[in-house]
Coordinates of C-alpha atoms in Angstrom, one line a residue:
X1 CA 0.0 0.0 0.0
X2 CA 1.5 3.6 -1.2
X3 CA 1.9 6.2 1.4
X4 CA -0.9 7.9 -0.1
X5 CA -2.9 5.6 -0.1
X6 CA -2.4 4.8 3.7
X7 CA -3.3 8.7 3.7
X8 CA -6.0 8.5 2.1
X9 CA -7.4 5.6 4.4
X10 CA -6.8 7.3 7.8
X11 CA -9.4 10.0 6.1
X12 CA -12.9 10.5 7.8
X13 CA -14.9 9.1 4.9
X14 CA -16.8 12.3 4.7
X15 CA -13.7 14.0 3.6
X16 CA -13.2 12.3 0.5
X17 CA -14.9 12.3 -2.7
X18 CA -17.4 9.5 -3.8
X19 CA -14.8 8.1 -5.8
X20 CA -11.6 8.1 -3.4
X21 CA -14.0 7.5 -0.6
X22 CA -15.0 3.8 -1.9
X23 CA -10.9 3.8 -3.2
X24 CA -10.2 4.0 0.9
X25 CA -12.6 2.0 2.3
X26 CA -11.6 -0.8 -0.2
X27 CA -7.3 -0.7 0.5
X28 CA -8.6 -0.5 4.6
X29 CA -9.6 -4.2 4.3
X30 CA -6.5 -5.1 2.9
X31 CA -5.2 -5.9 6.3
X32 CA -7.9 -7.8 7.2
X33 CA -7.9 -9.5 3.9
X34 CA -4.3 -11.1 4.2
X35 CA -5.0 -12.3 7.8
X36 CA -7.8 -14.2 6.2
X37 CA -5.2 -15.6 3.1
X38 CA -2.5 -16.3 5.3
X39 CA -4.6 -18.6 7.9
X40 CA -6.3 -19.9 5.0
X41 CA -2.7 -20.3 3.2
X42 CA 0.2 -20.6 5.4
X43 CA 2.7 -18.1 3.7
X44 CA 2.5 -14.8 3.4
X45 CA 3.6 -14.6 -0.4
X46 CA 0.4 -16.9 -1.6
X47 CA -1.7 -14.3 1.1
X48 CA -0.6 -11.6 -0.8
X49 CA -1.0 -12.9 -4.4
X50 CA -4.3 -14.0 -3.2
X51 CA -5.4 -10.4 -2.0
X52 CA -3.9 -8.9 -5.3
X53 CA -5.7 -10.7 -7.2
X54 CA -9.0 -9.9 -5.1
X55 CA -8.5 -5.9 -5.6
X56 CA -7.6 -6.9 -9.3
X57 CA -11.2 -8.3 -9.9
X58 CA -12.5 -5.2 -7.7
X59 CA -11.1 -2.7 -9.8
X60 CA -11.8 -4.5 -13.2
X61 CA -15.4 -3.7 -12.3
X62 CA -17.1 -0.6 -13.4
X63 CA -17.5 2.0 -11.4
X64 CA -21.1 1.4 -11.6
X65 CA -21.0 -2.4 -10.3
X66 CA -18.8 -1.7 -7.8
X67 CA -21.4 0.9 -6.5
X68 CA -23.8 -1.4 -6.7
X69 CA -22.0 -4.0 -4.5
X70 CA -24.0 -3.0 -1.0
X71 CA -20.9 -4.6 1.3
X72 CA -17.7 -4.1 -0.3
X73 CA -16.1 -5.6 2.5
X74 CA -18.1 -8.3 2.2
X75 CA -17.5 -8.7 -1.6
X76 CA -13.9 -8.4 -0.7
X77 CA -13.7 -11.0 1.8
X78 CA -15.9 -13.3 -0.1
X79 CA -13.7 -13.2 -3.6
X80 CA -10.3 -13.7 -1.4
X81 CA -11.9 -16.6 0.1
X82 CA -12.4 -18.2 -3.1
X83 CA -9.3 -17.2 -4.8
X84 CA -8.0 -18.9 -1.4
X85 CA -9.8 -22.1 -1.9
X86 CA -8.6 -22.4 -5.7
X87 CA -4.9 -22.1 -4.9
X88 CA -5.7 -25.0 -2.3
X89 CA -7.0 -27.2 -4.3
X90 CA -3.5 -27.0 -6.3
X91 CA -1.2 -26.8 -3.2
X92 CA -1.2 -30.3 -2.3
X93 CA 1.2 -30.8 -6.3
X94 CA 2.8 -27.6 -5.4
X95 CA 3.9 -29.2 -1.9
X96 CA 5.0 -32.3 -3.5
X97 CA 7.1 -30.7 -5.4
X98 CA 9.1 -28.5 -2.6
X99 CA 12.3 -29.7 -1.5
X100 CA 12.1 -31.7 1.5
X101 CA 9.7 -30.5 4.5
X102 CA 6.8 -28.1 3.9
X103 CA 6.2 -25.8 7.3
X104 CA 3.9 -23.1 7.2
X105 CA 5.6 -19.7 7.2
X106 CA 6.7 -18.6 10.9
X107 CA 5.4 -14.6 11.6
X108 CA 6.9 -12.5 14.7
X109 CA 3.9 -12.7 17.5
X110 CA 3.5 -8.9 16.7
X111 CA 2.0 -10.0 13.4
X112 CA -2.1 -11.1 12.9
X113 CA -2.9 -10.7 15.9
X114 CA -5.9 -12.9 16.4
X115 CA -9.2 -10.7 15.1
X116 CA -11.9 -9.9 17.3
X117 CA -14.6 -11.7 16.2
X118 CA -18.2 -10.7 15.3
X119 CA -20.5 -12.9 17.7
X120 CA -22.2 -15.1 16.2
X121 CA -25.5 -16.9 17.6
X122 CA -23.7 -20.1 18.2
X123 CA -20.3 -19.4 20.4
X124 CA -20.6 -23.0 21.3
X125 CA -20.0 -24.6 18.0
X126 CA -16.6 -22.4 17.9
X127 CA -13.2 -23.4 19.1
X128 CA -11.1 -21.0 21.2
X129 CA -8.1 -20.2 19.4
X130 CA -5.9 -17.7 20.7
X131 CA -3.3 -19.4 18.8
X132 CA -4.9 -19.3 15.3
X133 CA -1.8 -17.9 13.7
X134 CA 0.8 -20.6 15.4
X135 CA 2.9 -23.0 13.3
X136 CA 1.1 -26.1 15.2
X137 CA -2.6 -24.7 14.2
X138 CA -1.5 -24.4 10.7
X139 CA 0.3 -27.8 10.1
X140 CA -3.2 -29.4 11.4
X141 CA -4.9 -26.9 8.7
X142 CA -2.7 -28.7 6.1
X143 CA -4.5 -31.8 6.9
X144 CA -7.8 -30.5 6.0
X145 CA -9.4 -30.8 2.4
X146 CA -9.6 -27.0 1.3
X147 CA -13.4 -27.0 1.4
X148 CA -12.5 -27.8 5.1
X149 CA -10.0 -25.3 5.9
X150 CA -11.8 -22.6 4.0
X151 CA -14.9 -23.4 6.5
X152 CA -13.1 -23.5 9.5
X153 CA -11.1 -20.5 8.9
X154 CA -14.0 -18.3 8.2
X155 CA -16.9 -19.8 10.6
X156 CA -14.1 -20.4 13.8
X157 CA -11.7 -18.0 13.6
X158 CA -13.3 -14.9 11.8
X159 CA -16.9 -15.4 12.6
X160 CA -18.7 -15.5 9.5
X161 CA -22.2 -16.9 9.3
X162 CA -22.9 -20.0 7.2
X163 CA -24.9 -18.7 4.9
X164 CA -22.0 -16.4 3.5
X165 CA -19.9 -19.4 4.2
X166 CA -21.8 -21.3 1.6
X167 CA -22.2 -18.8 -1.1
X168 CA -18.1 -18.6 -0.7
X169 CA -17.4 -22.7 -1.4
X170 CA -20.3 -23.5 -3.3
X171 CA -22.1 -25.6 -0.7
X172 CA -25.2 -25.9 1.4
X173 CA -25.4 -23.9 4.9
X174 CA -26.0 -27.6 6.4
X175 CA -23.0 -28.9 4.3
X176 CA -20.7 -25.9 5.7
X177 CA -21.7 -26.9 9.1
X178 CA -20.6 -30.2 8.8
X179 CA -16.9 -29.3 7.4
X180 CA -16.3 -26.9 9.8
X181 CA -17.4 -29.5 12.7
X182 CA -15.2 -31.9 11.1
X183 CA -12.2 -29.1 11.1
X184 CA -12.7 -28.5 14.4
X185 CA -12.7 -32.2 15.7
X186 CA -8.7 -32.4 13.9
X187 CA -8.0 -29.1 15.6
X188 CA -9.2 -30.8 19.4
X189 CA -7.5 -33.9 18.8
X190 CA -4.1 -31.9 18.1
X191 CA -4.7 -29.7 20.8
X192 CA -6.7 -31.7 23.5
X193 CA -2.9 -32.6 25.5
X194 CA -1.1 -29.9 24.6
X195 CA 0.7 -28.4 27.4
X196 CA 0.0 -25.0 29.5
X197 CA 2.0 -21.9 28.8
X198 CA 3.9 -22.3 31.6
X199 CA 4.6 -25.9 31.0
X200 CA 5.7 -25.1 27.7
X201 CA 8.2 -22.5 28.5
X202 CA 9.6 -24.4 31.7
X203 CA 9.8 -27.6 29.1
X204 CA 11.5 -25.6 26.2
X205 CA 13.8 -24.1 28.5
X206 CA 15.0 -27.4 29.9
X207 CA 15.5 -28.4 26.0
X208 CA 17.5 -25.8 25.1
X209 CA 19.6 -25.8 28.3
X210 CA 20.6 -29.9 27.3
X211 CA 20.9 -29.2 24.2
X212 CA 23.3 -26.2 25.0
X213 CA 25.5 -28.4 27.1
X214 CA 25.8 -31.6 25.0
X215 CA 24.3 -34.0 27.2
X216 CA 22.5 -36.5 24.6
X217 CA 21.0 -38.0 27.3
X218 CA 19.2 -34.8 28.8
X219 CA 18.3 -33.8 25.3
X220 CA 16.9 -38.1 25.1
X221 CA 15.1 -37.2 28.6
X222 CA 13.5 -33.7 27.6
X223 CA 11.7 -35.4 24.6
X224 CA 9.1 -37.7 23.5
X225 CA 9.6 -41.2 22.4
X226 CA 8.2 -40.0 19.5
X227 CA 9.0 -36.9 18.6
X228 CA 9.4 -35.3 14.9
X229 CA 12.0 -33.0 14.0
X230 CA 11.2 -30.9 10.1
X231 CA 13.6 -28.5 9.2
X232 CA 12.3 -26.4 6.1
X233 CA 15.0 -25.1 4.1
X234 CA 13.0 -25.0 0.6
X235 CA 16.0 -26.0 -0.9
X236 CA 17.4 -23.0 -0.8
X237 CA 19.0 -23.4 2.5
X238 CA 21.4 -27.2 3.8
X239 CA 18.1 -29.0 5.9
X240 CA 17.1 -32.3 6.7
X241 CA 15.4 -33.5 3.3
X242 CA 13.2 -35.9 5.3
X243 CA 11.8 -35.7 9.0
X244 CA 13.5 -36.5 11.7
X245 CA 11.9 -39.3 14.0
X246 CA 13.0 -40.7 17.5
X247 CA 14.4 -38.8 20.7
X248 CA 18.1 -40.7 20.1
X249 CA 17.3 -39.7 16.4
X250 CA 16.1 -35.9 17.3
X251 CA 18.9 -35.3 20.0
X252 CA 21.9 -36.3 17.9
X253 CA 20.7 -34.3 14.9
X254 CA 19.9 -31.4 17.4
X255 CA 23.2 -31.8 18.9
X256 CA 25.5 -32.0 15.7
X257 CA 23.3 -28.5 14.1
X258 CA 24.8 -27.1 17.4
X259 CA 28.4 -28.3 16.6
X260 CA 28.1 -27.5 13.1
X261 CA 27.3 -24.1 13.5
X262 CA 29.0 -22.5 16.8
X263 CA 28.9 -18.9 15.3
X264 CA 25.3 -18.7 15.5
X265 CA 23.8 -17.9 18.6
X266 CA 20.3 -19.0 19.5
X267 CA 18.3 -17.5 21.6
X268 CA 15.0 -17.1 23.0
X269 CA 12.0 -15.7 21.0
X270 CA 8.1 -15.5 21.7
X271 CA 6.3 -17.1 19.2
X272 CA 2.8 -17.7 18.3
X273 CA 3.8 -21.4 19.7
X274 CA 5.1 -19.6 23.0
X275 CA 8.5 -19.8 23.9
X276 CA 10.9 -21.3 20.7
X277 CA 14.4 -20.0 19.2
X278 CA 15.2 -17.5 16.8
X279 CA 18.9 -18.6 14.9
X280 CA 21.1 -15.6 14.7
X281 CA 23.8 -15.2 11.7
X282 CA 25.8 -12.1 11.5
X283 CA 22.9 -9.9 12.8
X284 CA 20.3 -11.5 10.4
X285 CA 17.7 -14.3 11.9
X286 CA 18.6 -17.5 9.5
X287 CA 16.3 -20.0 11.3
X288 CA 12.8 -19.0 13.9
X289 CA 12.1 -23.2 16.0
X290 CA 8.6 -23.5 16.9
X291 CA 8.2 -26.4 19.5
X292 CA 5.4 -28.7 20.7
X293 CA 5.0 -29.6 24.6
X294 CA 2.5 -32.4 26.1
X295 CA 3.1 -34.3 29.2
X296 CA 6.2 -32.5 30.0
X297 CA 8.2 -33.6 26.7
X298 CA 8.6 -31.9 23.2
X299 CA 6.4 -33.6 21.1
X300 CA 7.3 -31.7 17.8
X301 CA 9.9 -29.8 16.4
X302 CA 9.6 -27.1 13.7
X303 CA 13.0 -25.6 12.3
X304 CA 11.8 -22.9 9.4
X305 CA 15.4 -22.0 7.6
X306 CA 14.1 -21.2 4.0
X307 CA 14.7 -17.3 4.0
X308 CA 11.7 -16.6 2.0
X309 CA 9.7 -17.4 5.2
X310 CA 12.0 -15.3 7.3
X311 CA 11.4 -11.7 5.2
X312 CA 9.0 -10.4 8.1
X313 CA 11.7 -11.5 10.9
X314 CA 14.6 -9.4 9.3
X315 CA 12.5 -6.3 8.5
X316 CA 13.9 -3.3 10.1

């Protein structure tokens, strides 16, 4: 968005002509729009073609169909949700193709902040998600057919009624219902032993402190029998082409990344996972590790090193 165009936005509408006034209220949604994309996406790149291409299609209308749309923002949201739920249906090959591990894109915890949503008549048939930007919500989201996601995202985390719902994905109210109750049941299964916040951290830090030291067999003891290491480097970045499974298996690759690299540092970083690592090169963050907790272990270990998801870490 151009400066003056931010300008224009921060504008009392009354202020603005007919014409710039539908211009602003239009580019104000943009925000709101890429939230939507990115949840429904998992990058912020696809988000942001996908919200292009939306205000494409806006201003290909006329200006007498546009003024005859009665909720632009609802228009808006509506066409990005669709454009969305076409680039899913072809992200499954494009996955396929990506070298080794797919993660979701990492974004600092300043970032999305989770929307406040407009109630709705049925609070009970939504999940809680305070988390609904964190790496762990999205990887479940990848599970999900798009028609699935699509639902979930818009009903759970932004609120939206069915009946928009189903003239977004081409579907019955009733059929919408029933994705996004199915979306939900995969989202309370991963999340139903997930640790506290305070667990988490006190975990985490334990990790970090064995792995700091060496000690294979405090690294062994800090996680679970089964854990899963993915490093995603897109191969652009050296990663682990395949996941990483095992805690002899995940503490002695963890341990020889640390004796590999001893000029980075790694320190602490909030995330929207709670307390993970941020991989510092020469002043430039090269690596952001989100981490799972559940009955006092690390159950999952995310290490995002492909610098096209770290753009929004190295900002200055």
């Amino acid at each position: 968005m151009t400066d003056a165009a931010m300008s224009d936005a921060a504008l009392p509408d009354a202020a603005l002509p007919d014409d710039e006034r539908a211009v602003a209220q239009a580019l104000a949604e943009r925000r709101h729009l890429l939230s939507l994309a990115y949840r429904m996406l998992g990058t912020i790149a696809e988000a942001e073609d996908a919200v292009q291409e939306t205000y494409v299609r806006w201003w290909r209308m006329g200006r007498q169909e546009r003024e005859a749309v009665q909720a632009p923002h609802v228009w808006l949201q509506r066409v990005t949700s669709r454009i969305c739920l076409d680039m899913l249906g072809s992200a499954r090959a494009r996955r396929e193709r990506y070298v080794g591990p797919w993660l979701p894109e990492p974004l600092p915890s300043q970032v999305f902040a989770r929307p406040v949503p407009v109630p709705v008549p049925d609070p009970a048939d939504r999940v809680t998600l305070d988390d609904s930007v964190s790496s762990a919500l999205l990887v479940v989201l990848e599970t999900m057919t798009p028609a699935e996601r699509v639902a979930f995202v818009l009903h759970d985390v932004f609120a939206v009624p069915f009946d928009e719902i189903a003239a977004t994905v081409g579907r019955t109210p009733g059929a919408c219902r029933q994705l996004a109750s199915s979306a939900r049941q995969r989202v309370e299964r991963a999340t139903d032993r997930r640790a506290t916040r305070r667990e988490h951290d006190v975990v985490v830090r334990a990790f970090a402190s064995a792995a700091r030291s060496g000690d294979i067999q405090a690294l062994v003891a800090a996680l679970d029998p089964d854990v899963v290491l993915r490093s995603d480097g897109g191969g652009l970045v050296t990663a682990a082409r395949n996941p990483v499974v095992g805690a002899a298996r995940v503490a002695r690759f963890v341990a020889g990344v640390a004796h590999k690299y001893p000029g980075c540092d790694v320190l602490e970083q909030e995330t929207h996972d709670g307390l993970g690592f941020a991989v510092w090169d020469e002043g430039h963050i090269v690596g952001v590790v989100t981490l799972d907790v559940s009955g006092g272990v690390v159950t999952d270990v995310r290490m995002v090193l492909n610098p096209e998801k770290l753009l929004l870490w190295n900002e200055t």
